[in-house]
mmCIF file of C-alpha atoms and ligand atoms in Angstrom:
data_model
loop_
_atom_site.group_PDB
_atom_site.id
_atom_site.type_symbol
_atom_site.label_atom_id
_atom_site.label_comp_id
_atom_site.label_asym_id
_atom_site.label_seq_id
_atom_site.Cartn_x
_atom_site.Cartn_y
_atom_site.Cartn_z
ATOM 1 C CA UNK B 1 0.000 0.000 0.000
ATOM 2 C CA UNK B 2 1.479 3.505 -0.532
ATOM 3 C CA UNK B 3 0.799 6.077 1.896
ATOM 4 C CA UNK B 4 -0.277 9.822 1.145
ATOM 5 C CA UNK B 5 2.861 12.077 1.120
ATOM 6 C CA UNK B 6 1.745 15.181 3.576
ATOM 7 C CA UNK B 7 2.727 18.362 4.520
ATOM 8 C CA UNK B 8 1.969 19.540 8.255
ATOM 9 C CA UNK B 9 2.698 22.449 10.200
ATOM 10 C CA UNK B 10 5.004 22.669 13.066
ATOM 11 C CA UNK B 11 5.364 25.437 15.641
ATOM 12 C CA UNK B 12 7.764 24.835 17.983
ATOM 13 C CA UNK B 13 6.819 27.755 21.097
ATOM 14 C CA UNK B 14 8.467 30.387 22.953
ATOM 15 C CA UNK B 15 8.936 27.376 26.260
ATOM 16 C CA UNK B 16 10.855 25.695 23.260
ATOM 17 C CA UNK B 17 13.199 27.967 22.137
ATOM 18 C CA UNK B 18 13.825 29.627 25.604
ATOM 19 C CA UNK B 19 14.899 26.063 27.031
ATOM 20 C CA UNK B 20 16.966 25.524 24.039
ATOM 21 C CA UNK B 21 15.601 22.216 23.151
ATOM 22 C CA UNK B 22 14.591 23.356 19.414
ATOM 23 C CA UNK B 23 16.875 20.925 18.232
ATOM 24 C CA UNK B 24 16.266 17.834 20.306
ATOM 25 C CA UNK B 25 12.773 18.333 18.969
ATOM 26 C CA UNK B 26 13.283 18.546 15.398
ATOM 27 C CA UNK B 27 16.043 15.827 15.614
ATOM 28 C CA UNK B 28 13.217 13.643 16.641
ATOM 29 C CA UNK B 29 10.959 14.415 13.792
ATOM 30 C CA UNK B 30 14.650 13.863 11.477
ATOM 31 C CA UNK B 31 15.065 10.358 13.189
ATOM 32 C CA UNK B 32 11.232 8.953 12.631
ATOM 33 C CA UNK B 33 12.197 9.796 9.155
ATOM 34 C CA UNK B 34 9.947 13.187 8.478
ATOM 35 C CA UNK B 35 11.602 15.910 5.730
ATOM 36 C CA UNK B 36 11.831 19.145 6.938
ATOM 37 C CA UNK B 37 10.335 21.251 3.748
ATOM 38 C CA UNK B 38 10.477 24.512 5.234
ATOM 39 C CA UNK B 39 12.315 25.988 8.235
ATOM 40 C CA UNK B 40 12.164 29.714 9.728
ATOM 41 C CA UNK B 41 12.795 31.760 13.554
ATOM 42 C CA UNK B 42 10.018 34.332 14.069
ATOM 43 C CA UNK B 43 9.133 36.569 16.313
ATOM 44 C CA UNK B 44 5.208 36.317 16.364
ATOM 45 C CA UNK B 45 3.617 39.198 15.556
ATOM 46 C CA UNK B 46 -0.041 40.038 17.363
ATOM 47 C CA UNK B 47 -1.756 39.576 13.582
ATOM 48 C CA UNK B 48 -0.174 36.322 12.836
ATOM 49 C CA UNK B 49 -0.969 34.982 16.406
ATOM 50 C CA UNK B 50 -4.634 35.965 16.075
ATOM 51 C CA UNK B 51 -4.760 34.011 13.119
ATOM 52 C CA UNK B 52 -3.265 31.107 14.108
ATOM 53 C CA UNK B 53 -5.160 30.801 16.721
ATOM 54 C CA UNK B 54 -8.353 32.072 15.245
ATOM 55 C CA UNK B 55 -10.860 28.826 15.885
ATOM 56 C CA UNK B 56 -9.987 29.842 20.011
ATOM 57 C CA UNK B 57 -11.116 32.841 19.678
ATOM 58 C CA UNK B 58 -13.816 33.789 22.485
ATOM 59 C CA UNK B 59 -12.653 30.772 24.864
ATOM 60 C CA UNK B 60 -11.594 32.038 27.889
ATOM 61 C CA UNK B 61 -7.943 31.046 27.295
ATOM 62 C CA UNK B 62 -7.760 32.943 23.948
ATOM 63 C CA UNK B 63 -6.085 36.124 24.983
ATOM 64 C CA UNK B 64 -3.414 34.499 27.362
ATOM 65 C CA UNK B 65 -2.614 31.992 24.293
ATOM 66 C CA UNK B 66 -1.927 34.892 21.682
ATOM 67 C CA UNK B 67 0.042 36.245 24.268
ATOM 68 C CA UNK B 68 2.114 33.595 25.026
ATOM 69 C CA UNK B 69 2.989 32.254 21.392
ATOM 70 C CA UNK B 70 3.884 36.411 21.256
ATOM 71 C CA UNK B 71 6.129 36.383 24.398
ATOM 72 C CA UNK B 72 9.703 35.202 22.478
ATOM 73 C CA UNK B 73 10.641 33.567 19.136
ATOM 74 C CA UNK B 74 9.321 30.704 17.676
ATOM 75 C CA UNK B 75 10.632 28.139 15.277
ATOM 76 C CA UNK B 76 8.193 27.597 12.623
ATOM 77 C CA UNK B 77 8.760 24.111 10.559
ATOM 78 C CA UNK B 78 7.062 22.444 7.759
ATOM 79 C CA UNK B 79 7.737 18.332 7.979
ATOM 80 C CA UNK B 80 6.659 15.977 4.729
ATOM 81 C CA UNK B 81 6.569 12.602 4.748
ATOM 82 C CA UNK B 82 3.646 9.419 4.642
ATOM 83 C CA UNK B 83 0.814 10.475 6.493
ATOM 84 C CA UNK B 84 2.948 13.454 8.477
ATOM 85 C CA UNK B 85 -0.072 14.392 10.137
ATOM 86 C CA UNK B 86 -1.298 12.132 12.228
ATOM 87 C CA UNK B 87 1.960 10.948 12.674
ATOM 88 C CA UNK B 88 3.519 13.935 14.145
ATOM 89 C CA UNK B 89 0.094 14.624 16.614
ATOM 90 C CA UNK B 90 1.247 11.298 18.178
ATOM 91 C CA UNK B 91 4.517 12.219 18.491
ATOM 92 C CA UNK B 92 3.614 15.774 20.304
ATOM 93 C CA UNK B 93 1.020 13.875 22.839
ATOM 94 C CA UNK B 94 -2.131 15.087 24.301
ATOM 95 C CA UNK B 95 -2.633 18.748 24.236
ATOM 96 C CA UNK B 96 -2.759 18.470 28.617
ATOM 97 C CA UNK B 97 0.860 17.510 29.394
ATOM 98 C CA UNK B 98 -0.712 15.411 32.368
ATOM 99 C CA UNK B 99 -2.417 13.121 29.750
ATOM 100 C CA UNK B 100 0.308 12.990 27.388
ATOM 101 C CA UNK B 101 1.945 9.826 27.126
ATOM 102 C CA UNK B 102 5.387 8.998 28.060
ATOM 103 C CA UNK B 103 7.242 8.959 24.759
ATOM 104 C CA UNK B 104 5.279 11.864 23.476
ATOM 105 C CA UNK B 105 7.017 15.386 23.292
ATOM 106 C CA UNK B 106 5.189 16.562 25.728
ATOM 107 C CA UNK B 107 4.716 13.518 27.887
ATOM 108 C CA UNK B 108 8.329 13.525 28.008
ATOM 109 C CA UNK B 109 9.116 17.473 28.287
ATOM 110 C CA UNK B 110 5.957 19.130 29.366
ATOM 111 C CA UNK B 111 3.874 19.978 32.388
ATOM 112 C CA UNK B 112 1.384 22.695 31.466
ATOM 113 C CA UNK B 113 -0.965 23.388 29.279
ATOM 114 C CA UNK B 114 0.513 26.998 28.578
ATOM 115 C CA UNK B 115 3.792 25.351 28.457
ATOM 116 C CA UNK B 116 3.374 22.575 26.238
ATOM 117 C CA UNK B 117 6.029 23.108 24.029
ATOM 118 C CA UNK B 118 4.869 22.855 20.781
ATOM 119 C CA UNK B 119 1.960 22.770 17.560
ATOM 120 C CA UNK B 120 1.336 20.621 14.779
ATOM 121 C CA UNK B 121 -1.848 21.063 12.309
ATOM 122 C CA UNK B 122 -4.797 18.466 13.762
ATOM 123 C CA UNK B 123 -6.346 17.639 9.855
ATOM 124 C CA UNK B 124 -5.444 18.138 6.339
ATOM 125 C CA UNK B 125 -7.461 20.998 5.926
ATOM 126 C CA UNK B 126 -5.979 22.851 8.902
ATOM 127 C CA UNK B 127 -2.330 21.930 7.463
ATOM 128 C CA UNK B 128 -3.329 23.450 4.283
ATOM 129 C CA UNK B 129 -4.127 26.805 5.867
ATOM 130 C CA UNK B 130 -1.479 26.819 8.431
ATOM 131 C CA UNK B 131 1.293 25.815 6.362
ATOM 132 C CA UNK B 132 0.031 29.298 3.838
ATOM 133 C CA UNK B 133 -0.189 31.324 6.385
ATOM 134 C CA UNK B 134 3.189 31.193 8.364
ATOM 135 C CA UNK B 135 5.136 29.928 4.783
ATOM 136 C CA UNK B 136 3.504 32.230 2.028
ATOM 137 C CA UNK B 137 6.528 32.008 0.231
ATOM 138 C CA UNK B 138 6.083 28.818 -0.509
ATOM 139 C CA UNK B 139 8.017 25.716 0.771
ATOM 140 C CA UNK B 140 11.347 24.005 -0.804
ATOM 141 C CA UNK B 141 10.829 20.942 -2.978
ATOM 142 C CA UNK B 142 13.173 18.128 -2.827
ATOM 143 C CA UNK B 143 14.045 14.589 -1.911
ATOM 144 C CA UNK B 144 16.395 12.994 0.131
ATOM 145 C CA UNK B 145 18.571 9.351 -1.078
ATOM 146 C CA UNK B 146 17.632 7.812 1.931
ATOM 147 C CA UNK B 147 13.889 8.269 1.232
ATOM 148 C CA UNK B 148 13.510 4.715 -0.782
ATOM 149 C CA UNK B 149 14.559 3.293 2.439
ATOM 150 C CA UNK B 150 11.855 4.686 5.081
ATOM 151 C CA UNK B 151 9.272 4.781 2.522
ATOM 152 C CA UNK B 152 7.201 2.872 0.311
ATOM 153 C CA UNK B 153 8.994 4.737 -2.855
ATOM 154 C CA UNK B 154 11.307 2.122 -4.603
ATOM 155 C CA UNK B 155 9.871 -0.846 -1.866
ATOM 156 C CA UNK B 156 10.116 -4.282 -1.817
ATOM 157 C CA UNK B 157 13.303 -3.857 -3.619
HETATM 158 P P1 GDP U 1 -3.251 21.299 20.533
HETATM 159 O O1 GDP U 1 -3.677 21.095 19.099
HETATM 160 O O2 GDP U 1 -2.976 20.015 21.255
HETATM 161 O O3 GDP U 1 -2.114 22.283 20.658
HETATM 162 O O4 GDP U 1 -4.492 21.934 21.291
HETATM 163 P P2 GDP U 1 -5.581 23.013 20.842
HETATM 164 O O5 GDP U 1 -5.431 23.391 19.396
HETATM 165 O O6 GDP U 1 -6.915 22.524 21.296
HETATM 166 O O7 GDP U 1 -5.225 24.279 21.752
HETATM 167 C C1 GDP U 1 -4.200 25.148 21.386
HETATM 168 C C2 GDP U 1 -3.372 25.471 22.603
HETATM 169 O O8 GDP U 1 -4.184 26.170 23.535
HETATM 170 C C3 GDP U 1 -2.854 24.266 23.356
HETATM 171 O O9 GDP U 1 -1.660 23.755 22.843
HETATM 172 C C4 GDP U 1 -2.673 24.844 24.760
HETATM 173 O O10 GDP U 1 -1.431 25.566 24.838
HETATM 174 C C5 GDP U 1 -3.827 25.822 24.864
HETATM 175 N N1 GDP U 1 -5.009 25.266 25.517
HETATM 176 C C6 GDP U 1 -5.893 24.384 24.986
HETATM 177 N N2 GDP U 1 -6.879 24.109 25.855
HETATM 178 C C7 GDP U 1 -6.607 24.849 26.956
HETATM 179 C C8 GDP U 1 -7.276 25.022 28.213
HETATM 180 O O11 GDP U 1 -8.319 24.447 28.487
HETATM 181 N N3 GDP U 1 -6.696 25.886 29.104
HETATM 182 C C9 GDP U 1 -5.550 26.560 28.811
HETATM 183 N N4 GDP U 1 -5.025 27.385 29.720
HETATM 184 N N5 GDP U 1 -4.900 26.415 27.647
HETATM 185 C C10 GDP U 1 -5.423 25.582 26.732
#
């Protein structure tokens, strides 16, 4: 069976980058095998938070969430690969650090809600949308050698 080739979105938060663990995290997304497609440091601006975080809007944690993703840089990441979606929700763990598992990103580095590290898009659709609105440049287009071997390209052989 081949496996649809997605794109997701990846926000790695201000707790991230102010721990300095950016790059344990995106080494594990390199070692499952994921291709990063698009890679970039911002500083959140109030517009682009609002956005992002749009479908909150009106819940009572809505303002304290645009402020926080505002507070300090963020590493903003687009990862491709066979079904990168739901593949990279399991590896960031339930959205309440309590209930993530052990093994997860934030069952492993997390405690808070607020402080829990890290985003990746929930559904194609959302991908889509995220991905064009923090990338509207576009993303870069390549492949890697190694692909054939963690993927169903060039397989059984
Ligand atoms: P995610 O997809 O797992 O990141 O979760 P959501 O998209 O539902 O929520 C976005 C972010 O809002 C989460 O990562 C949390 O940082 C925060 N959040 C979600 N639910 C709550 C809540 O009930 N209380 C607080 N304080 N923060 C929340």
């Amino acid at each position: 069976m081949t496996e649809a080739i997605q794109r997701t979105l990846v926000v790695l938060k201000p707790d991230a980058v102010q721990r300095g663990i950016a790059g344990e995290l995106i080494t594990r997304f390199e070692r499952r095998g994921l291709r990063l497609a698009a890679l970039r440091l911002v500083q959140v601006e109030r517009a682009l938070a609002e956005q992002h975080y749009a479908v909150h809007a009106g819940k009572f944690f809505y303002p304290d969430l645009v402020k926080t993703i505002s507070a300090s840089p963020v590493v903003a990441i687009v990862l491709e690969g066979p079904n990168a979606i739901p593949v990279v929700r399991a590896m960031v763990g339930a959205t309440r650090p309590h209930e993530a598992a052990a093994g997860t990103i934030r069952g492993d580095y997390a405690l808070v809600g607020l402080r829990n590290l890290i985003h990746a898009s929930d559904a194609p659709e959302t991908a889509a949308a995220e991905v064009a609105l923090w990338f509207p440049e576009g993303v870069v287009s390549y492949t890697r050698d190694v692909e054939r071997w963690m993927t169903d390209e060039g397989a059984p052989a």
